[in-house]
Amino acid sequence: MIGGTDETHDPSLISWVEGATDHLDFPIQNLPFGIFSVGDSTPRPGVAIGDHILDLTRVASLLPAAAANVMGGQTLNALLALPCDDRRALRHRLSELLSDGRHRDQVEPALNAAAECTLHLPCAIGDYTDFYVGIHHANNIGRQFRPDNPLLPNYKWVPIGYHGRASSVRQSGVPVLRPNGQHKAPDSDSPAFGPSQRLDYELELGVWVGQGNPLGTAIPIREAERHVAGFCLLNDWSARDLQAWEYQPLGPFLAKSFQSTISPWVVTAEALAPFRAAQSARQEGDPHPLPYLWDERDQQHGELAIDLEVHLVTQIMRDSALPPYRLSHGLATNMYWTVAQMVAHHTSNGCNLRPGDLLGTGTISAPTEDGFGSLMEITRGGTQPIELPTGEKRSFLDDGDEIILSATARAEGFRSIGFGACRAVVLPALGAP
Ligand code: MN
């Protein structure tokens, strides 16, 4: 059964790889896939285990044939395109190879110290779609524009989304250039062009599409889960001043497309099986979703029990070796629509998804202030700056600021697993003085 747990999730399972057992992100219960290189080597598929990366090309002969056949490329698209059952068989085999000491002699030479590896984008991302399912975020942002009526009438009927820019998605560690663009001050008659003055981040989960669907077909919601291969963290950098001026009538454009940052490990749907929870009940008075968006099984376990955190490091904090400052912490369960509902809705018009496509959930905010997923919300549109331990103030991000997203999936009776880092430093805009 999809979504079920098995012996690969057993919390007592330990790996012979040193340091893996108590690893916060990558114990043997996780086994996320990524693309890595060592020195000048060709990027290749690997799996994270503790502080090491197992080179899957070097153990291909030990893997199930279906998986071994897709280890040749420099992306994970072919791996993500495998049927779930093949991906699950690969997970089982890797769990066995990395826990059973009898395989150690054969497998250990294929391990690389993660610190000596470079991680790359895991997929050639054909398309990137960003949703808006974080209802508290939608409420908080809506309230700034429409205090009496924050949510637009479609919100509880339609998983709102827009087509993002795939070409500018970058992996953790790649700095982000502050974008230039048009912005218009409220008291000004005309816009000016220059570096964004209101650069923000957005805390999101990314969803990796597995098997796609042919153009002209829809993925029924009961099958949607079969098309989700895994998850990552996603920072949907947003220039709020550009956004405010450009977004009507067609939605986000240059305020978002300059860059998005993802965590480079694909945490598989299988690894997250123990962390599934029932979707929170809709508030009384909310409409019942239309039939194509409703599935009882999805309602039973469509939510993900993942703790999310955002930290900030300023240049001064970095120079003084101060610890990152936590901007927020909250739960990924604060989503009004499930991932399956997003997939079913996306394809309901016959739009084809392809392996390696990326879906963003939209900013995930908690109902309380300590869990707001963007500065736009934390500082109330920039009107209430936060004060950092250094005495510095922030309404929006300064050059030199680094945003770090992190995530840990937790459930009683299971070992917690993490997503690895999703971080990037803001660099000055091109042409800025
Ligand atoms: Mn977004």
XYZ file of C-alpha atoms and ligand atoms in Angstrom:
434
model
C 0.000 0.000 0.000
C 1.212 3.477 -0.837
C 1.893 5.472 2.261
C 2.400 2.411 4.443
C 5.376 1.798 6.687
C 7.615 -1.269 6.587
C 10.925 -2.587 7.919
C 12.873 0.299 6.265
C 11.175 2.629 8.771
C 11.977 0.486 11.808
C 13.440 2.928 14.352
C 15.804 0.247 15.657
C 17.397 -0.266 12.248
C 21.012 0.917 12.284
C 23.595 1.402 9.583
C 27.188 0.225 9.657
C 28.138 3.649 8.227
C 29.822 5.535 11.021
C 27.804 8.452 12.396
C 24.664 7.562 10.466
C 22.602 6.151 13.306
C 22.166 9.367 15.266
C 22.335 11.665 12.280
C 19.698 14.400 12.559
C 18.860 14.518 8.849
C 20.029 11.314 7.201
C 19.724 8.182 9.359
C 19.120 4.961 7.442
C 15.351 5.497 7.691
C 15.619 8.455 5.292
C 17.772 7.520 2.241
C 17.137 10.639 0.102
C 18.412 10.823 -3.473
C 20.546 13.573 -4.940
C 23.048 14.451 -7.637
C 26.611 15.003 -6.466
C 30.157 15.291 -7.751
C 33.581 14.989 -6.174
C 36.235 17.341 -7.497
C 35.962 17.445 -11.277
C 33.990 14.218 -11.555
C 30.790 14.037 -13.586
C 27.674 14.700 -11.481
C 25.974 11.407 -10.634
C 23.157 9.972 -8.524
C 23.837 9.330 -4.854
C 22.019 8.647 -1.636
C 22.708 10.437 1.645
C 23.587 8.278 4.655
C 24.794 10.145 7.719
C 27.670 12.412 6.734
C 28.360 10.327 3.628
C 27.042 10.002 0.117
C 26.794 6.578 -1.461
C 27.720 6.687 -5.148
C 24.880 4.771 -6.765
C 26.757 4.340 -10.049
C 29.418 2.357 -8.200
C 26.969 -0.064 -6.609
C 24.638 -0.333 -9.619
C 25.403 -4.033 -10.025
C 24.017 -4.626 -6.518
C 20.737 -2.797 -7.223
C 17.459 -4.038 -8.710
C 17.652 -3.967 -12.513
C 14.998 -1.269 -13.014
C 16.894 1.111 -10.722
C 20.346 0.160 -12.008
C 19.195 1.097 -15.521
C 18.543 4.731 -14.582
C 21.806 5.487 -12.761
C 23.683 6.639 -15.862
C 22.524 10.251 -16.128
C 23.455 13.532 -14.512
C 19.923 14.085 -13.195
C 17.360 12.060 -11.258
C 14.573 12.522 -13.832
C 14.747 8.892 -14.988
C 14.815 7.643 -11.400
C 11.785 9.763 -10.521
C 10.007 8.424 -13.615
C 10.151 4.858 -12.263
C 6.910 3.302 -11.052
C 6.550 3.623 -7.256
C 7.081 -0.098 -6.833
C 10.530 0.105 -8.458
C 11.465 3.082 -6.307
C 10.301 1.199 -3.248
C 12.355 -1.870 -4.260
C 15.421 0.376 -4.580
C 14.797 1.792 -1.113
C 14.528 -1.708 0.344
C 17.738 -2.805 -1.311
C 19.648 0.298 -0.162
C 18.344 -0.176 3.364
C 19.635 -3.763 3.274
C 23.018 -2.850 1.756
C 23.638 -0.109 4.329
C 22.467 -2.036 7.404
C 23.623 -5.594 6.842
C 27.323 -5.817 7.669
C 27.786 -8.605 5.139
C 27.591 -6.010 2.340
C 30.062 -3.620 3.934
C 33.162 -4.722 2.030
C 31.412 -4.271 -1.298
C 29.612 -1.015 -0.517
C 32.032 0.948 1.655
C 34.419 1.879 -1.204
C 31.483 3.678 -2.896
C 30.991 6.035 0.065
C 32.191 9.651 -0.163
C 32.494 12.089 2.713
C 29.669 14.558 2.105
C 31.973 17.424 3.096
C 34.127 16.663 0.062
C 31.187 16.544 -2.371
C 29.359 19.199 -4.336
C 25.597 18.877 -4.583
C 23.763 19.860 -7.757
C 20.156 20.377 -8.799
C 18.641 16.898 -8.550
C 16.558 17.198 -11.713
C 16.349 18.990 -15.011
C 13.210 20.854 -13.974
C 10.880 21.113 -16.944
C 8.214 23.117 -15.186
C 7.778 24.724 -11.811
C 4.332 25.577 -10.454
C 3.797 27.461 -7.224
C 0.591 26.995 -5.256
C -0.883 29.073 -2.425
C -2.181 26.442 -0.024
C -0.791 27.929 3.190
C -4.075 29.335 4.435
C -2.614 31.397 7.283
C -0.210 33.027 4.832
C -3.072 33.734 2.440
C -5.032 35.246 5.323
C -2.115 37.335 6.577
C -1.264 38.720 3.144
C -4.910 39.191 2.202
C -5.548 41.109 5.408
C -2.895 43.681 4.475
C -4.849 44.510 1.329
C -8.419 43.664 2.352
C -8.721 43.804 6.172
C -12.375 42.761 6.191
C -12.205 40.074 3.540
C -8.688 38.598 3.412
C -9.467 35.443 1.434
C -10.809 35.814 -2.082
C -14.009 33.839 -2.799
C -12.232 31.146 -4.825
C -9.691 30.197 -2.148
C -11.682 27.408 -0.477
C -12.833 25.967 -3.807
C -9.661 26.036 -5.900
C -6.059 25.170 -4.996
C -4.722 28.512 -6.293
C -1.440 28.424 -8.193
C 0.566 30.026 -10.982
C 3.268 28.886 -13.347
C 6.680 29.768 -11.962
C 10.067 29.912 -13.645
C 12.005 26.637 -13.771
C 15.228 28.006 -15.303
C 16.177 30.047 -12.235
C 15.717 27.346 -9.589
C 19.046 26.806 -7.852
C 20.267 24.446 -5.160
C 21.150 25.427 -1.621
C 24.373 27.400 -1.356
C 24.077 29.336 -4.619
C 23.871 33.041 -3.697
C 20.871 35.058 -4.866
C 21.352 38.413 -6.575
C 19.024 41.121 -5.349
C 16.811 41.743 -8.383
C 16.472 45.029 -10.197
C 13.022 46.032 -11.289
C 10.222 48.540 -11.438
C 8.743 49.659 -8.197
C 6.381 52.477 -7.427
C 6.169 54.139 -4.053
C 2.562 54.717 -2.935
C 3.103 58.497 -2.860
C 4.833 58.648 -6.215
C 3.175 59.287 -9.569
C 5.474 57.060 -11.556
C 7.646 54.012 -10.996
C 11.435 53.906 -10.750
C 13.821 51.165 -11.852
C 16.494 49.829 -9.524
C 17.358 47.269 -6.860
C 14.380 45.869 -4.968
C 14.006 47.579 -1.577
C 11.687 44.930 -0.167
C 13.378 41.589 -0.750
C 11.705 38.740 1.125
C 11.839 34.944 1.388
C 8.988 32.435 1.396
C 9.102 29.181 3.372
C 7.639 26.413 1.230
C 7.775 22.701 0.653
C 8.697 21.588 -2.845
C 7.075 18.514 -4.377
C 8.926 16.411 -6.967
C 6.696 14.919 -9.598
C 7.411 11.256 -10.316
C 5.587 9.535 -13.154
C 3.822 12.060 -15.344
C 0.544 11.948 -17.262
C -0.052 12.252 -21.009
C -1.346 15.567 -22.320
C -5.119 15.560 -22.396
C -5.490 13.227 -19.418
C -6.157 14.011 -15.778
C -4.683 12.325 -12.717
C -7.629 11.266 -10.526
C -7.121 12.296 -6.929
C -7.094 8.690 -5.702
C -4.046 8.074 -7.924
C -2.306 11.397 -7.313
C -0.016 10.000 -4.646
C 1.479 7.602 -7.175
C 2.758 10.595 -9.124
C 4.620 12.220 -6.228
C 8.197 10.985 -5.931
C 9.479 13.172 -3.146
C 9.860 16.467 -1.360
C 12.363 19.262 -0.742
C 12.483 22.662 0.911
C 11.813 25.640 -1.314
C 12.594 29.299 -0.730
C 10.507 31.294 -3.177
C 12.441 34.582 -2.969
C 10.048 37.479 -3.509
C 10.616 41.155 -4.269
C 7.547 42.640 -2.612
C 7.913 46.100 -4.151
C 8.155 44.686 -7.676
C 5.279 42.335 -6.874
C 2.953 45.061 -5.619
C 3.405 47.075 -8.815
C 3.303 44.278 -11.387
C 0.947 41.618 -10.063
C -2.353 42.889 -11.369
C -3.986 41.544 -13.479
C -1.917 38.455 -14.310
C -0.161 37.558 -11.062
C 3.491 37.174 -10.080
C 6.158 37.684 -12.749
C 9.570 39.313 -12.243
C 9.053 39.625 -8.483
C 9.519 35.858 -8.242
C 11.315 34.619 -11.351
C 14.806 35.923 -10.531
C 15.622 32.869 -8.388
C 14.182 30.152 -6.174
C 16.341 28.045 -3.855
C 15.743 24.358 -3.092
C 17.327 21.824 -0.773
C 19.145 19.413 -3.081
C 18.059 16.078 -1.532
C 14.879 14.399 -2.757
C 13.277 13.061 0.431
C 11.119 10.303 -1.004
C 7.415 9.864 -0.484
C 8.284 6.417 0.904
C 10.613 7.875 3.551
C 7.827 10.207 4.676
C 5.250 7.426 5.092
C 5.427 7.425 8.922
C 4.799 11.175 9.055
C 1.456 11.214 7.251
C -1.467 12.527 9.217
C -5.138 13.158 8.638
C -5.931 16.398 6.881
C -7.289 18.931 9.375
C -11.039 19.254 9.220
C -12.344 22.237 7.330
C -13.898 24.992 9.377
C -17.620 24.910 9.768
C -19.176 26.808 6.916
C -16.328 26.049 4.509
C -17.522 24.501 1.266
C -17.042 20.790 0.687
C -14.496 20.367 -2.137
C -15.839 19.348 -5.532
C -15.731 15.583 -6.147
C -12.567 15.644 -8.285
C -10.695 17.113 -5.273
C -12.074 14.730 -2.673
C -10.741 11.336 -1.680
C -11.358 9.734 1.695
C -7.963 8.047 1.822
C -6.244 11.317 1.020
C -8.192 13.001 3.815
C -7.054 10.242 6.169
C -3.356 10.778 5.587
C -2.782 13.662 3.186
C -1.068 15.889 5.734
C 2.662 15.828 6.571
C 3.920 16.128 10.152
C 7.021 18.143 9.350
C 8.504 20.843 11.581
C 9.724 23.817 9.573
C 12.182 26.473 10.678
C 13.660 29.629 9.189
C 16.899 31.213 10.402
C 18.675 34.432 9.444
C 22.398 35.195 9.522
C 23.452 38.782 8.817
C 26.940 39.841 7.760
C 27.573 41.222 11.265
C 26.414 37.972 12.867
C 28.672 36.015 10.505
C 31.660 38.247 11.262
C 31.040 37.857 15.009
C 30.465 34.084 14.684
C 27.020 34.476 16.273
C 24.513 31.632 15.883
C 21.731 31.976 13.306
C 18.673 33.859 14.542
C 15.413 31.928 14.329
C 12.772 33.902 12.459
C 10.012 31.311 12.715
C 9.023 27.739 13.399
C 5.809 25.985 12.443
C 4.251 22.880 10.990
C 3.707 21.793 7.412
C 0.243 20.702 8.476
C -0.876 24.306 8.021
C -1.902 23.600 4.437
C -5.527 24.004 3.346
C -5.124 21.617 0.395
C -3.214 18.338 0.314
C -0.466 17.553 -2.179
C -2.815 15.065 -3.867
C -5.397 17.813 -4.273
C -2.730 20.036 -5.844
C -1.767 17.296 -8.327
C -5.389 16.407 -9.161
C -6.268 20.052 -9.693
C -3.148 20.790 -11.773
C -3.996 17.992 -14.225
C -7.797 18.351 -14.117
C -7.772 20.355 -17.363
C -5.571 17.788 -19.143
C -2.275 19.564 -18.409
C 0.583 17.057 -18.444
C 3.034 16.813 -15.572
C 6.446 15.310 -16.270
C 8.999 13.510 -14.078
C 11.179 16.067 -12.338
C 8.606 18.852 -12.461
C 8.604 20.898 -9.273
C 5.503 22.036 -7.401
C 5.697 24.547 -4.566
C 3.093 24.511 -1.806
C 3.118 28.269 -1.346
C 4.272 29.934 1.829
C 3.488 27.853 4.894
C 2.675 29.996 7.902
C 1.444 28.850 11.280
C -1.599 30.562 12.790
C 0.598 32.306 15.348
C 3.178 35.009 14.786
C 6.157 32.827 15.732
C 5.340 30.648 12.725
C 4.909 33.219 9.975
C 6.681 32.075 6.803
C 7.781 35.407 5.311
C 9.056 38.815 6.456
C 6.042 40.416 4.785
C 3.970 38.775 7.512
C 6.455 38.995 10.406
C 7.045 42.738 9.950
C 3.450 43.512 8.862
C 4.414 44.639 5.423
C 7.613 46.247 6.701
C 5.860 48.525 9.195
C 7.091 46.664 12.306
C 10.782 45.821 11.861
C 12.265 43.013 13.926
C 15.267 43.683 16.140
C 18.070 41.129 16.061
C 20.408 40.214 18.962
C 23.070 42.402 17.315
C 20.780 45.434 17.569
C 20.298 45.373 13.808
C 16.784 45.887 12.484
C 15.131 44.229 9.532
C 11.942 45.028 7.685
C 13.153 43.131 4.637
C 16.469 41.506 3.711
C 19.767 43.375 3.442
C 22.677 42.444 1.201
C 24.813 39.867 2.992
C 21.837 38.331 4.800
C 21.545 34.564 4.586
C 18.229 32.721 4.888
C 18.330 29.101 6.073
C 15.276 26.855 5.805
C 15.256 23.519 7.608
C 12.759 20.722 8.155
C 12.407 17.679 10.375
C 9.692 15.057 10.027
C 8.646 13.662 13.414
C 6.206 10.999 14.548
C 5.953 9.049 17.760
C 7.517 5.614 17.487
C 9.631 6.531 14.462
C 13.077 7.980 13.917
C 12.979 11.627 12.841
C 14.387 12.482 9.439
C 15.535 15.818 8.039
C 15.747 17.498 4.665
C 19.276 18.938 4.760
C 20.026 22.605 4.215
C 18.238 25.101 2.012
C 20.286 28.279 2.362
C 21.444 31.211 0.285
C 23.108 34.579 0.821
C 21.737 37.772 -0.726
C 24.269 39.573 -2.927
C 23.994 43.225 -4.067
C 22.010 43.915 -7.226
C 23.848 44.132 -10.533
C 24.876 47.705 -11.186
C 24.251 48.682 -7.567
C 26.761 51.179 -6.185
Mn 5.500 31.322 -3.262
